[in-house]
């Protein structure tokens, strides 16, 4: 481990020396945006002219106690999230970024020729004041605010938000129509591994693999009102799964932000020829004990968030999610209908003991309840209720 750390820091130093000028500040949460929201792309380009490369470690660790219904109470210390991030500018028009998660798997993505722990590895070229072109491994340009948040600040995602393979190799073009509206076109890999590795129960035998496993997205971001406090993030995506099956994802994100408080509401709908999210597939239990990838799955999710800053040192947020999942078209002996629903409710108090808002102590409560409908019971799905309390620390440590 010491050798790995030494090599990492040496590479970072060399990278720093090779860069001519500039950096883009790491995405962050401050007093004018909901805790966890990332820096919008149009603000990113406006903040380029600074004088050095930025390297940070993002860390969240906690003491977590879980109280499952009719189960054993447990507690443990854990590192929830740890990532290192390098970003900067080479010349006046080229921006680069690399980020890797150190708490995720290090399996090889055979189709991308990259390890799965890498989130970002891309270069962005500002071809003109209104147009940029990005190539490399980037986040899918889906709408909504939960999906766009800095992971270290999101203590608990919705089920759907945590189910997608959100970082993929691809290319995107962004058109800054004016100071308030952006339009993004993106084409990315749909998966970084083979079908049998990607899907929960492998690729069903009655389907034919595609040679073009891509997902395309059109994303519109708009700011409204005189102070641009109302922000909309809408997107529509289609991914090619097999020769006759695909996946649709539509996300509508709405947020309102003031200096001391902010809120957002995300609405998400997805129809999946093969169960990409694996929420339905992993819930089903078949009599023969085999894992199966369900087909014709459909998901609907609503996520609401409200935060308030009491003072420069204290803030709090509440977050809730309601989700349902089902089958939109019957096949074999599986009927159309809703198979499961789930609720998630959170509240969190954060304390920032120093002037640096990137250092936070938090106390977080999470409720999760899953309910299997009558149709869900026929597939072996079960209900679950769980309470969880976490006491922890969030720190974005600047290295360079």
mmCIF file with all atom_site columns, N, CA and C in Angstrom, residues 200-238:
data_model
loop_
_atom_site.group_PDB
_atom_site.id
_atom_site.type_symbol
_atom_site.label_atom_id
_atom_site.label_alt_id
_atom_site.label_comp_id
_atom_site.label_asym_id
_atom_site.label_entity_id
_atom_site.label_seq_id
_atom_site.pdbx_PDB_ins_code
_atom_site.Cartn_x
_atom_site.Cartn_y
_atom_site.Cartn_z
_atom_site.occupancy
_atom_site.B_iso_or_equiv
_atom_site.pdbx_formal_charge
_atom_site.auth_seq_id
_atom_site.auth_comp_id
_atom_site.auth_asym_id
_atom_site.auth_atom_id
_atom_site.pdbx_PDB_model_num
ATOM 1   N N  . UNK A 1 200 ? -27.756 -9.031  -14.122 1.00 0.00 ? 200 UNK A N  1
ATOM 2   C CA . UNK A 1 200 ? -27.807 -9.731  -12.834 1.00 0.00 ? 200 UNK A CA 1
ATOM 3   C C  . UNK A 1 200 ? -27.804 -11.245 -12.998 1.00 0.00 ? 200 UNK A C  1
ATOM 4   N N  . UNK A 1 201 ? -28.630 -11.756 -13.908 1.00 0.00 ? 201 UNK A N  1
ATOM 5   C CA . UNK A 1 201 ? -28.706 -13.197 -14.131 1.00 0.00 ? 201 UNK A CA 1
ATOM 6   C C  . UNK A 1 201 ? -28.236 -13.594 -15.509 1.00 0.00 ? 201 UNK A C  1
ATOM 7   N N  . UNK A 1 202 ? -27.243 -12.882 -16.013 1.00 0.00 ? 202 UNK A N  1
ATOM 8   C CA . UNK A 1 202 ? -26.682 -13.097 -17.350 1.00 0.00 ? 202 UNK A CA 1
ATOM 9   C C  . UNK A 1 202 ? -27.713 -12.742 -18.428 1.00 0.00 ? 202 UNK A C  1
ATOM 10  N N  . UNK A 1 203 ? -27.282 -12.790 -19.669 1.00 0.00 ? 203 UNK A N  1
ATOM 11  C CA . UNK A 1 203 ? -28.150 -12.465 -20.792 1.00 0.00 ? 203 UNK A CA 1
ATOM 12  C C  . UNK A 1 203 ? -29.130 -13.625 -21.023 1.00 0.00 ? 203 UNK A C  1
ATOM 13  N N  . UNK A 1 204 ? -30.445 -13.346 -21.052 1.00 0.00 ? 204 UNK A N  1
ATOM 14  C CA . UNK A 1 204 ? -31.409 -14.435 -21.283 1.00 0.00 ? 204 UNK A CA 1
ATOM 15  C C  . UNK A 1 204 ? -31.119 -15.170 -22.586 1.00 0.00 ? 204 UNK A C  1
ATOM 16  N N  . UNK A 1 205 ? -31.354 -16.476 -22.576 1.00 0.00 ? 205 UNK A N  1
ATOM 17  C CA . UNK A 1 205 ? -30.998 -17.311 -23.714 1.00 0.00 ? 205 UNK A CA 1
ATOM 18  C C  . UNK A 1 205 ? -31.790 -17.033 -24.969 1.00 0.00 ? 205 UNK A C  1
ATOM 19  N N  . UNK A 1 206 ? -32.976 -16.408 -24.843 1.00 0.00 ? 206 UNK A N  1
ATOM 20  C CA . UNK A 1 206 ? -33.803 -16.155 -26.023 1.00 0.00 ? 206 UNK A CA 1
ATOM 21  C C  . UNK A 1 206 ? -33.552 -14.782 -26.644 1.00 0.00 ? 206 UNK A C  1
ATOM 22  N N  . UNK A 1 207 ? -32.448 -14.123 -26.268 1.00 0.00 ? 207 UNK A N  1
ATOM 23  C CA . UNK A 1 207 ? -32.120 -12.807 -26.819 1.00 0.00 ? 207 UNK A CA 1
ATOM 24  C C  . UNK A 1 207 ? -30.828 -12.879 -27.622 1.00 0.00 ? 207 UNK A C  1
ATOM 25  N N  . UNK A 1 208 ? -30.677 -11.934 -28.552 1.00 0.00 ? 208 UNK A N  1
ATOM 26  C CA . UNK A 1 208 ? -29.492 -11.890 -29.414 1.00 0.00 ? 208 UNK A CA 1
ATOM 27  C C  . UNK A 1 208 ? -28.657 -10.669 -29.064 1.00 0.00 ? 208 UNK A C  1
ATOM 28  N N  . UNK A 1 209 ? -27.388 -10.833 -28.691 1.00 0.00 ? 209 UNK A N  1
ATOM 29  C CA . UNK A 1 209 ? -26.550 -9.690  -28.294 1.00 0.00 ? 209 UNK A CA 1
ATOM 30  C C  . UNK A 1 209 ? -26.425 -8.664  -29.424 1.00 0.00 ? 209 UNK A C  1
ATOM 31  N N  . UNK A 1 210 ? -26.242 -7.405  -29.040 1.00 0.00 ? 210 UNK A N  1
ATOM 32  C CA . UNK A 1 210 ? -26.004 -6.345  -30.010 1.00 0.00 ? 210 UNK A CA 1
ATOM 33  C C  . UNK A 1 210 ? -24.509 -6.092  -30.157 1.00 0.00 ? 210 UNK A C  1
ATOM 34  N N  . UNK A 1 211 ? -24.106 -5.657  -31.346 1.00 0.00 ? 211 UNK A N  1
ATOM 35  C CA . UNK A 1 211 ? -22.708 -5.280  -31.578 1.00 0.00 ? 211 UNK A CA 1
ATOM 36  C C  . UNK A 1 211 ? -22.473 -3.799  -31.305 1.00 0.00 ? 211 UNK A C  1
ATOM 37  N N  . UNK A 1 212 ? -23.535 -3.075  -30.944 1.00 0.00 ? 212 UNK A N  1
ATOM 38  C CA . UNK A 1 212 ? -23.435 -1.628  -30.719 1.00 0.00 ? 212 UNK A CA 1
ATOM 39  C C  . UNK A 1 212 ? -24.106 -1.274  -29.381 1.00 0.00 ? 212 UNK A C  1
ATOM 40  N N  . UNK A 1 213 ? -23.463 -1.612  -28.262 1.00 0.00 ? 213 UNK A N  1
ATOM 41  C CA . UNK A 1 213 ? -24.065 -1.374  -26.940 1.00 0.00 ? 213 UNK A CA 1
ATOM 42  C C  . UNK A 1 213 ? -23.879 0.075   -26.478 1.00 0.00 ? 213 UNK A C  1
ATOM 43  N N  . UNK A 1 214 ? -24.573 0.990   -27.125 1.00 0.00 ? 214 UNK A N  1
ATOM 44  C CA . UNK A 1 214 ? -24.430 2.415   -26.827 1.00 0.00 ? 214 UNK A CA 1
ATOM 45  C C  . UNK A 1 214 ? -25.687 2.951   -26.154 1.00 0.00 ? 214 UNK A C  1
ATOM 46  N N  . UNK A 1 215 ? -25.528 4.085   -25.470 1.00 0.00 ? 215 UNK A N  1
ATOM 47  C CA . UNK A 1 215 ? -26.662 4.837   -24.938 1.00 0.00 ? 215 UNK A CA 1
ATOM 48  C C  . UNK A 1 215 ? -26.490 6.292   -25.362 1.00 0.00 ? 215 UNK A C  1
ATOM 49  N N  . UNK A 1 216 ? -27.535 6.868   -25.909 1.00 0.00 ? 216 UNK A N  1
ATOM 50  C CA . UNK A 1 216 ? -27.507 8.260   -26.352 1.00 0.00 ? 216 UNK A CA 1
ATOM 51  C C  . UNK A 1 216 ? -28.399 9.107   -25.466 1.00 0.00 ? 216 UNK A C  1
ATOM 52  N N  . UNK A 1 217 ? -27.955 10.318  -25.175 1.00 0.00 ? 217 UNK A N  1
ATOM 53  C CA . UNK A 1 217 ? -28.678 11.210  -24.263 1.00 0.00 ? 217 UNK A CA 1
ATOM 54  C C  . UNK A 1 217 ? -28.744 12.618  -24.820 1.00 0.00 ? 217 UNK A C  1
ATOM 55  N N  . UNK A 1 218 ? -29.906 13.230  -24.682 1.00 0.00 ? 218 UNK A N  1
ATOM 56  C CA . UNK A 1 218 ? -30.082 14.664  -24.931 1.00 0.00 ? 218 UNK A CA 1
ATOM 57  C C  . UNK A 1 218 ? -30.448 15.297  -23.601 1.00 0.00 ? 218 UNK A C  1
ATOM 58  N N  . UNK A 1 219 ? -29.675 16.291  -23.186 1.00 0.00 ? 219 UNK A N  1
ATOM 59  C CA . UNK A 1 219 ? -29.845 16.905  -21.870 1.00 0.00 ? 219 UNK A CA 1
ATOM 60  C C  . UNK A 1 219 ? -29.957 18.416  -22.028 1.00 0.00 ? 219 UNK A C  1
ATOM 61  N N  . UNK A 1 220 ? -30.969 18.988  -21.378 1.00 0.00 ? 220 UNK A N  1
ATOM 62  C CA . UNK A 1 220 ? -31.141 20.451  -21.377 1.00 0.00 ? 220 UNK A CA 1
ATOM 63  C C  . UNK A 1 220 ? -31.089 20.951  -19.945 1.00 0.00 ? 220 UNK A C  1
ATOM 64  N N  . UNK A 1 221 ? -30.241 21.964  -19.713 1.00 0.00 ? 221 UNK A N  1
ATOM 65  C CA . UNK A 1 221 ? -30.148 22.623  -18.416 1.00 0.00 ? 221 UNK A CA 1
ATOM 66  C C  . UNK A 1 221 ? -30.549 24.079  -18.572 1.00 0.00 ? 221 UNK A C  1
ATOM 67  N N  . UNK A 1 222 ? -31.459 24.539  -17.738 1.00 0.00 ? 222 UNK A N  1
ATOM 68  C CA . UNK A 1 222 ? -31.921 25.923  -17.839 1.00 0.00 ? 222 UNK A CA 1
ATOM 69  C C  . UNK A 1 222 ? -32.007 26.612  -16.493 1.00 0.00 ? 222 UNK A C  1
ATOM 70  N N  . UNK A 1 223 ? -31.620 27.896  -16.446 1.00 0.00 ? 223 UNK A N  1
ATOM 71  C CA . UNK A 1 223 ? -31.735 28.725  -15.252 1.00 0.00 ? 223 UNK A CA 1
ATOM 72  C C  . UNK A 1 223 ? -32.814 29.777  -15.484 1.00 0.00 ? 223 UNK A C  1
ATOM 73  N N  . UNK A 1 224 ? -33.609 30.034  -14.432 1.00 0.00 ? 224 UNK A N  1
ATOM 74  C CA . UNK A 1 224 ? -34.717 30.961  -14.569 1.00 0.00 ? 224 UNK A CA 1
ATOM 75  C C  . UNK A 1 224 ? -34.754 31.920  -13.386 1.00 0.00 ? 224 UNK A C  1
ATOM 76  N N  . UNK A 1 225 ? -35.551 32.955  -13.507 1.00 0.00 ? 225 UNK A N  1
ATOM 77  C CA . UNK A 1 225 ? -35.706 34.061  -12.572 1.00 0.00 ? 225 UNK A CA 1
ATOM 78  C C  . UNK A 1 225 ? -34.484 34.977  -12.660 1.00 0.00 ? 225 UNK A C  1
ATOM 79  N N  . UNK A 1 226 ? -34.609 36.172  -12.121 1.00 0.00 ? 226 UNK A N  1
ATOM 80  C CA . UNK A 1 226 ? -33.547 37.173  -12.255 1.00 0.00 ? 226 UNK A CA 1
ATOM 81  C C  . UNK A 1 226 ? -32.236 36.716  -11.628 1.00 0.00 ? 226 UNK A C  1
ATOM 82  N N  . UNK A 1 227 ? -32.317 36.009  -10.519 1.00 0.00 ? 227 UNK A N  1
ATOM 83  C CA . UNK A 1 227 ? -31.100 35.544  -9.840  1.00 0.00 ? 227 UNK A CA 1
ATOM 84  C C  . UNK A 1 227 ? -30.738 34.107  -10.215 1.00 0.00 ? 227 UNK A C  1
ATOM 85  N N  . UNK A 1 228 ? -31.394 33.553  -11.232 1.00 0.00 ? 228 UNK A N  1
ATOM 86  C CA . UNK A 1 228 ? -31.143 32.183  -11.697 1.00 0.00 ? 228 UNK A CA 1
ATOM 87  C C  . UNK A 1 228 ? -31.278 31.161  -10.562 1.00 0.00 ? 228 UNK A C  1
ATOM 88  N N  . UNK A 1 229 ? -32.187 31.420  -9.639  1.00 0.00 ? 229 UNK A N  1
ATOM 89  C CA . UNK A 1 229 ? -32.358 30.529  -8.495  1.00 0.00 ? 229 UNK A CA 1
ATOM 90  C C  . UNK A 1 229 ? -33.188 29.295  -8.832  1.00 0.00 ? 229 UNK A C  1
ATOM 91  N N  . UNK A 1 230 ? -33.971 29.353  -9.900  1.00 0.00 ? 230 UNK A N  1
ATOM 92  C CA . UNK A 1 230 ? -34.752 28.202  -10.340 1.00 0.00 ? 230 UNK A CA 1
ATOM 93  C C  . UNK A 1 230 ? -33.995 27.495  -11.454 1.00 0.00 ? 230 UNK A C  1
ATOM 94  N N  . UNK A 1 231 ? -33.687 26.219  -11.252 1.00 0.00 ? 231 UNK A N  1
ATOM 95  C CA . UNK A 1 231 ? -32.876 25.470  -12.206 1.00 0.00 ? 231 UNK A CA 1
ATOM 96  C C  . UNK A 1 231 ? -33.611 24.200  -12.613 1.00 0.00 ? 231 UNK A C  1
ATOM 97  N N  . UNK A 1 232 ? -33.654 23.954  -13.914 1.00 0.00 ? 232 UNK A N  1
ATOM 98  C CA . UNK A 1 232 ? -34.267 22.755  -14.454 1.00 0.00 ? 232 UNK A CA 1
ATOM 99  C C  . UNK A 1 232 ? -33.207 21.934  -15.185 1.00 0.00 ? 232 UNK A C  1
ATOM 100 N N  . UNK A 1 233 ? -33.257 20.617  -14.978 1.00 0.00 ? 233 UNK A N  1
ATOM 101 C CA . UNK A 1 233 ? -32.331 19.686  -15.644 1.00 0.00 ? 233 UNK A CA 1
ATOM 102 C C  . UNK A 1 233 ? -33.158 18.528  -16.197 1.00 0.00 ? 233 UNK A C  1
ATOM 103 N N  . UNK A 1 234 ? -33.402 18.567  -17.495 1.00 0.00 ? 234 UNK A N  1
ATOM 104 C CA . UNK A 1 234 ? -34.233 17.547  -18.137 1.00 0.00 ? 234 UNK A CA 1
ATOM 105 C C  . UNK A 1 234 ? -33.374 16.726  -19.098 1.00 0.00 ? 234 UNK A C  1
ATOM 106 N N  . UNK A 1 235 ? -33.665 15.418  -19.180 1.00 0.00 ? 235 UNK A N  1
ATOM 107 C CA . UNK A 1 235 ? -32.932 14.589  -20.128 1.00 0.00 ? 235 UNK A CA 1
ATOM 108 C C  . UNK A 1 235 ? -33.790 13.418  -20.595 1.00 0.00 ? 235 UNK A C  1
ATOM 109 N N  . UNK A 1 236 ? -33.461 12.922  -21.781 1.00 0.00 ? 236 UNK A N  1
ATOM 110 C CA . UNK A 1 236 ? -34.066 11.707  -22.315 1.00 0.00 ? 236 UNK A CA 1
ATOM 111 C C  . UNK A 1 236 ? -32.948 10.858  -22.902 1.00 0.00 ? 236 UNK A C  1
ATOM 112 N N  . UNK A 1 237 ? -32.932 9.555   -22.564 1.00 0.00 ? 237 UNK A N  1
ATOM 113 C CA . UNK A 1 237 ? -31.861 8.659   -22.995 1.00 0.00 ? 237 UNK A CA 1
ATOM 114 C C  . UNK A 1 237 ? -32.453 7.369   -23.547 1.00 0.00 ? 237 UNK A C  1
ATOM 115 N N  . UNK A 1 238 ? -31.761 6.844   -24.558 1.00 0.00 ? 238 UNK A N  1
ATOM 116 C CA . UNK A 1 238 ? -32.128 5.524   -25.079 1.00 0.00 ? 238 UNK A CA 1
ATOM 117 C C  . UNK A 1 238 ? -30.868 4.695   -25.236 1.00 0.00 ? 238 UNK A C  1
#
